[in-house]
N, CA, C and O atoms as a GROMACS GRO file, in nm:
protein
  272
    1MET      N    1  34.509  20.492  19.175
    1MET     CA    2  34.651  20.520  19.165
    1MET      C    3  34.677  20.655  19.232
    1MET      O    4  34.611  20.755  19.199
    2GLU      N    5  34.769  20.658  19.322
    2GLU     CA    6  34.799  20.780  19.395
    2GLU      C    7  34.856  20.887  19.302
    2GLU      O    8  34.942  20.860  19.219
    3GLY      N    9  34.805  21.009  19.317
    3GLY     CA   10  34.856  21.120  19.240
    3GLY      C   11  34.791  21.139  19.104
    3GLY      O   12  34.820  21.237  19.035
    4VAL      N   13  34.704  21.049  19.064
    4VAL     CA   14  34.637  21.062  18.935
    4VAL      C   15  34.494  21.108  18.961
    4VAL      O   16  34.420  21.043  19.035
    5LYS      N   17  34.457  21.217  18.900
    5LYS     CA   18  34.321  21.270  18.915
    5LYS      C   19  34.254  21.262  18.779
    5LYS      O   20  34.316  21.290  18.676
    6ALA      N   21  34.129  21.226  18.778
    6ALA     CA   22  34.055  21.216  18.653
    6ALA      C   23  33.919  21.281  18.669
    6ALA      O   24  33.858  21.276  18.776
    7LYS      N   25  33.872  21.341  18.564
    7LYS     CA   26  33.738  21.399  18.562
    7LYS      C   27  33.662  21.325  18.452
    7LYS      O   28  33.704  21.322  18.337
    8VAL      N   29  33.550  21.268  18.489
    8VAL     CA   30  33.468  21.195  18.393
    8VAL      C   31  33.341  21.276  18.370
    8VAL      O   32  33.271  21.313  18.464
    9ILE      N   33  33.311  21.301  18.244
    9ILE     CA   34  33.189  21.372  18.209
    9ILE      C   35  33.101  21.275  18.133
    9ILE      O   36  33.141  21.222  18.029
   10ASN      N   37  32.984  21.251  18.185
   10ASN     CA   38  32.890  21.158  18.122
   10ASN      C   39  32.765  21.237  18.088
   10ASN      O   40  32.700  21.293  18.176
   11HIS      N   41  32.731  21.242  17.961
   11HIS     CA   42  32.614  21.317  17.916
   11HIS      C   43  32.488  21.231  17.913
   11HIS      O   44  32.390  21.266  17.847
   12ARG      N   45  32.490  21.119  17.984
   12ARG     CA   46  32.376  21.029  17.998
   12ARG      C   47  32.337  20.962  17.866
   12ARG      O   48  32.219  20.938  17.840
   13TYR      N   49  32.435  20.933  17.784
   13TYR     CA   50  32.410  20.863  17.658
   13TYR      C   51  32.463  20.721  17.666
   13TYR      O   52  32.517  20.669  17.568
   14ASN      N   53  32.448  20.658  17.780
   14ASN     CA   54  32.494  20.520  17.796
   14ASN      C   55  32.427  20.430  17.693
   14ASN      O   56  32.307  20.442  17.668
   15GLY      N   57  32.504  20.341  17.634
   15GLY     CA   58  32.450  20.247  17.537
   15GLY      C   59  32.451  20.297  17.394
   15GLY      O   60  32.424  20.221  17.302
   16TYR      N   61  32.481  20.425  17.374
   16TYR     CA   62  32.488  20.479  17.238
   16TYR      C   63  32.622  20.440  17.177
   16TYR      O   64  32.725  20.442  17.244
   17SER      N   65  32.621  20.405  17.050
   17SER     CA   66  32.747  20.388  16.978
   17SER      C   67  32.791  20.527  16.931
   17SER      O   68  32.714  20.622  16.936
   18THR      N   69  32.914  20.536  16.887
   18THR     CA   70  32.962  20.664  16.832
   18THR      C   71  32.874  20.706  16.716
   18THR      O   72  32.841  20.824  16.703
   19THR      N   73  32.836  20.612  16.632
   19THR     CA   74  32.748  20.642  16.519
   19THR      C   75  32.615  20.696  16.566
   19THR      O   76  32.565  20.794  16.511
   20ASP      N   77  32.556  20.632  16.668
   20ASP     CA   78  32.428  20.680  16.721
   20ASP      C   79  32.439  20.822  16.774
   20ASP      O   80  32.349  20.904  16.752
   21LEU      N   81  32.547  20.853  16.843
   21LEU     CA   82  32.565  20.988  16.895
   21LEU      C   83  32.564  21.090  16.782
   21LEU      O   84  32.502  21.196  16.793
   22ILE      N   85  32.633  21.059  16.674
   22ILE     CA   86  32.641  21.151  16.561
   22ILE      C   87  32.508  21.160  16.487
   22ILE      O   88  32.459  21.270  16.462
   23LEU      N   89  32.451  21.046  16.453
   23LEU     CA   90  32.328  21.046  16.374
   23LEU      C   91  32.206  21.099  16.449
   23LEU      O   92  32.112  21.147  16.386
   24ASN      N   93  32.207  21.090  16.581
   24ASN     CA   94  32.093  21.137  16.660
   24ASN      C   95  32.118  21.274  16.723
   24ASN      O   96  32.051  21.312  16.819
   25ASP      N   97  32.215  21.347  16.668
   25ASP     CA   98  32.246  21.483  16.714
   25ASP      C   99  32.274  21.492  16.864
   25ASP      O  100  32.235  21.589  16.928
   26LYS      N  101  32.340  21.391  16.919
   26LYS     CA  102  32.376  21.392  17.061
   26LYS      C  103  32.520  21.438  17.081
   26LYS      O  104  32.563  21.460  17.194
   27ILE      N  105  32.594  21.452  16.973
   27ILE     CA  106  32.736  21.484  16.982
   27ILE      C  107  32.761  21.630  17.021
   27ILE      O  108  32.870  21.664  17.066
   28GLU      N  109  32.662  21.716  17.002
   28GLU     CA  110  32.680  21.859  17.031
   28GLU      C  111  32.722  21.885  17.175
   28GLU      O  112  32.806  21.972  17.200
   29ALA      N  113  32.664  21.812  17.271
   29ALA     CA  114  32.700  21.831  17.412
   29ALA      C  115  32.848  21.799  17.435
   29ALA      O  116  32.915  21.867  17.513
   30VAL      N  117  32.897  21.697  17.368
   30VAL     CA  118  33.038  21.660  17.381
   30VAL      C  119  33.126  21.768  17.320
   30VAL      O  120  33.228  21.807  17.378
   31ILE      N  121  33.087  21.817  17.203
   31ILE     CA  122  33.165  21.921  17.136
   31ILE      C  123  33.168  22.048  17.219
   31ILE      O  124  33.272  22.115  17.225
   32LYS      N  125  33.057  22.084  17.284
   32LYS     CA  126  33.052  22.204  17.367
   32LYS      C  127  33.150  22.198  17.484
   32LYS      O  128  33.194  22.302  17.532
   33ASP      N  129  33.184  22.078  17.529
   33ASP     CA  130  33.283  22.064  17.637
   33ASP      C  131  33.424  22.094  17.590
   33ASP      O  132  33.515  22.107  17.672
   34LYS      N  133  33.444  22.104  17.459
   34LYS     CA  134  33.573  22.135  17.398
   34LYS      C  135  33.686  22.046  17.451
   34LYS      O  136  33.783  22.095  17.508
   35PRO      N  137  33.672  21.915  17.433
   35PRO     CA  138  33.779  21.827  17.481
   35PRO      C  139  33.909  21.854  17.405
   35PRO      O  140  33.908  21.868  17.283
   36ASP      N  141  34.018  21.862  17.477
   36ASP     CA  142  34.148  21.891  17.417
   36ASP      C  143  34.232  21.764  17.420
   36ASP      O  144  34.307  21.740  17.516
   37ILE      N  145  34.220  21.683  17.317
   37ILE     CA  146  34.287  21.554  17.311
   37ILE      C  147  34.439  21.571  17.315
   37ILE      O  148  34.509  21.491  17.378
   38GLN      N  149  34.491  21.673  17.248
   38GLN     CA  150  34.636  21.694  17.249
   38GLN      C  151  34.687  21.723  17.390
   38GLN      O  152  34.791  21.671  17.430
   39TRP      N  153  34.614  21.805  17.466
   39TRP     CA  154  34.654  21.835  17.604
   39TRP      C  155  34.644  21.709  17.690
   39TRP      O  156  34.733  21.682  17.771
   40ILE      N  157  34.538  21.633  17.672
   40ILE     CA  158  34.520  21.510  17.748
   40ILE      C  159  34.636  21.415  17.723
   40ILE      O  160  34.695  21.361  17.817
   41MET      N  161  34.670  21.394  17.597
   41MET     CA  162  34.778  21.302  17.563
   41MET      C  163  34.914  21.353  17.613
   41MET      O  164  34.995  21.275  17.662
   42ALA      N  165  34.937  21.484  17.600
   42ALA     CA  166  35.063  21.541  17.648
   42ALA      C  167  35.076  21.525  17.800
   42ALA      O  168  35.183  21.495  17.851
   43THR      N  169  34.966  21.546  17.871
   43THR     CA  170  34.967  21.532  18.016
   43THR      C  171  34.995  21.388  18.056
   43THR      O  172  35.077  21.362  18.145
   44PHE      N  173  34.928  21.294  17.992
   44PHE     CA  174  34.955  21.152  18.020
   44PHE      C  175  35.101  21.118  17.990
   44PHE      O  176  35.167  21.052  18.071
   45SER      N  177  35.150  21.161  17.877
   45SER     CA  178  35.288  21.130  17.838
   45SER      C  179  35.389  21.186  17.937
   45SER      O  180  35.491  21.122  17.966
   46LYS      N  181  35.361  21.305  17.989
   46LYS     CA  182  35.453  21.368  18.083
   46LYS      C  183  35.444  21.304  18.222
   46LYS      O  184  35.547  21.273  18.283
   47GLN      N  185  35.322  21.283  18.270
   47GLN     CA  186  35.305  21.235  18.407
   47GLN      C  187  35.311  21.082  18.420
   47GLN      O  188  35.342  21.030  18.527
   48LEU      N  189  35.282  21.012  18.312
   48LEU     CA  190  35.286  20.866  18.313
   48LEU      C  191  35.364  20.818  18.190
   48LEU      O  192  35.307  20.752  18.103
   49PRO      N  193  35.493  20.849  18.182
   49PRO     CA  194  35.570  20.825  18.060
   49PRO      C  195  35.581  20.679  18.016
   49PRO      O  196  35.601  20.653  17.898
   50ASP      N  197  35.568  20.586  18.106
   50ASP     CA  198  35.581  20.445  18.069
   50ASP      C  199  35.446  20.377  18.046
   50ASP      O  200  35.438  20.255  18.042
   51SER      N  201  35.342  20.458  18.032
   51SER     CA  202  35.207  20.402  18.016
   51SER      C  203  35.170  20.384  17.870
   51SER      O  204  35.212  20.461  17.784
   52LEU      N  205  35.091  20.284  17.844
   52LEU     CA  206  35.031  20.265  17.712
   52LEU      C  207  34.890  20.320  17.723
   52LEU      O  208  34.812  20.276  17.808
   53ILE      N  209  34.857  20.414  17.638
   53ILE     CA  210  34.727  20.479  17.644
   53ILE      C  211  34.643  20.433  17.526
   53ILE      O  212  34.684  20.447  17.410
   54ILE      N  213  34.527  20.380  17.556
   54ILE     CA  214  34.436  20.332  17.452
   54ILE      C  215  34.309  20.415  17.461
   54ILE      O  216  34.243  20.419  17.565
   55ILE      N  217  34.276  20.481  17.351
   55ILE     CA  218  34.152  20.558  17.346
   55ILE      C  219  34.058  20.484  17.253
   55ILE      O  220  34.092  20.455  17.138
   56GLN      N  221  33.940  20.453  17.303
   56GLN     CA  222  33.844  20.380  17.221
   56GLN      C  223  33.704  20.429  17.251
   56GLN      O  224  33.678  20.490  17.355
   57THR      N  225  33.616  20.402  17.160
   57THR     CA  226  33.475  20.432  17.182
   57THR      C  227  33.415  20.321  17.267
   57THR      O  228  33.460  20.206  17.260
   58ALA      N  229  33.316  20.354  17.344
   58ALA     CA  230  33.254  20.256  17.433
   58ALA      C  231  33.183  20.146  17.354
   58ALA      O  232  33.188  20.029  17.393
   59ASN      N  233  33.118  20.181  17.246
   59ASN     CA  234  33.045  20.087  17.162
   59ASN      C  235  33.084  20.109  17.017
   59ASN      O  236  33.009  20.172  16.943
   60PRO      N  237  33.198  20.059  16.975
   60PRO     CA  238  33.241  20.085  16.837
   60PRO      C  239  33.144  20.027  16.734
   60PRO      O  240  33.094  19.915  16.749
   61THR      N  241  33.118  20.104  16.633
   61THR     CA  242  33.030  20.062  16.524
   61THR      C  243  33.107  20.078  16.395
   61THR      O  244  33.164  20.184  16.370
   62ILE      N  245  33.109  19.974  16.312
   62ILE     CA  246  33.189  19.982  16.189
   62ILE      C  247  33.107  20.021  16.067
   62ILE      O  248  33.158  20.021  15.955
   63TYR      N  249  32.983  20.053  16.088
   63TYR     CA  250  32.900  20.093  15.976
   63TYR      C  251  32.805  20.203  16.021
   63TYR      O  252  32.780  20.221  16.140
   64LEU      N  253  32.753  20.275  15.924
   64LEU     CA  254  32.654  20.379  15.952
   64LEU      C  255  32.516  20.326  15.920
   64LEU      O  256  32.494  20.268  15.814
   65ARG      N  257  32.424  20.347  16.011
   65ARG     CA  258  32.285  20.308  15.986
   65ARG      C  259  32.208  20.431  15.941
   65ARG      O  260  32.232  20.542  15.990
   66ARG      N  261  32.118  20.412  15.851
   66ARG     CA  262  32.037  20.524  15.804
   66ARG      C  263  31.917  20.543  15.896
   66ARG      O  264  31.849  20.447  15.933
   67ILE      N  265  31.891  20.667  15.930
   67ILE     CA  266  31.773  20.699  16.010
   67ILE      C  267  31.660  20.728  15.913
   67ILE      O  268  31.674  20.810  15.822
   68GLU      N  269  31.550  20.661  15.932
   68GLU     CA  270  31.438  20.680  15.839
   68GLU      C  271  31.325  20.753  15.906
   68GLU      O  272  31.222  20.778  15.844
   0.00000   0.00000   0.00000
């Protein structure tokens, strides 16, 4: 789409669920990037006002697994 710029940061955790990231202490790298969800949403709303924005996890997990 012309005029839309995006920056994708991948910490090489492909295949991890959100739960796996948290339970395996992989979430720290994401937190260190200090993502600003409010700024992201405000920017989308301003620049793409008629867009529907869906934020989802790549591999949603509805339960927590215990690490033994």
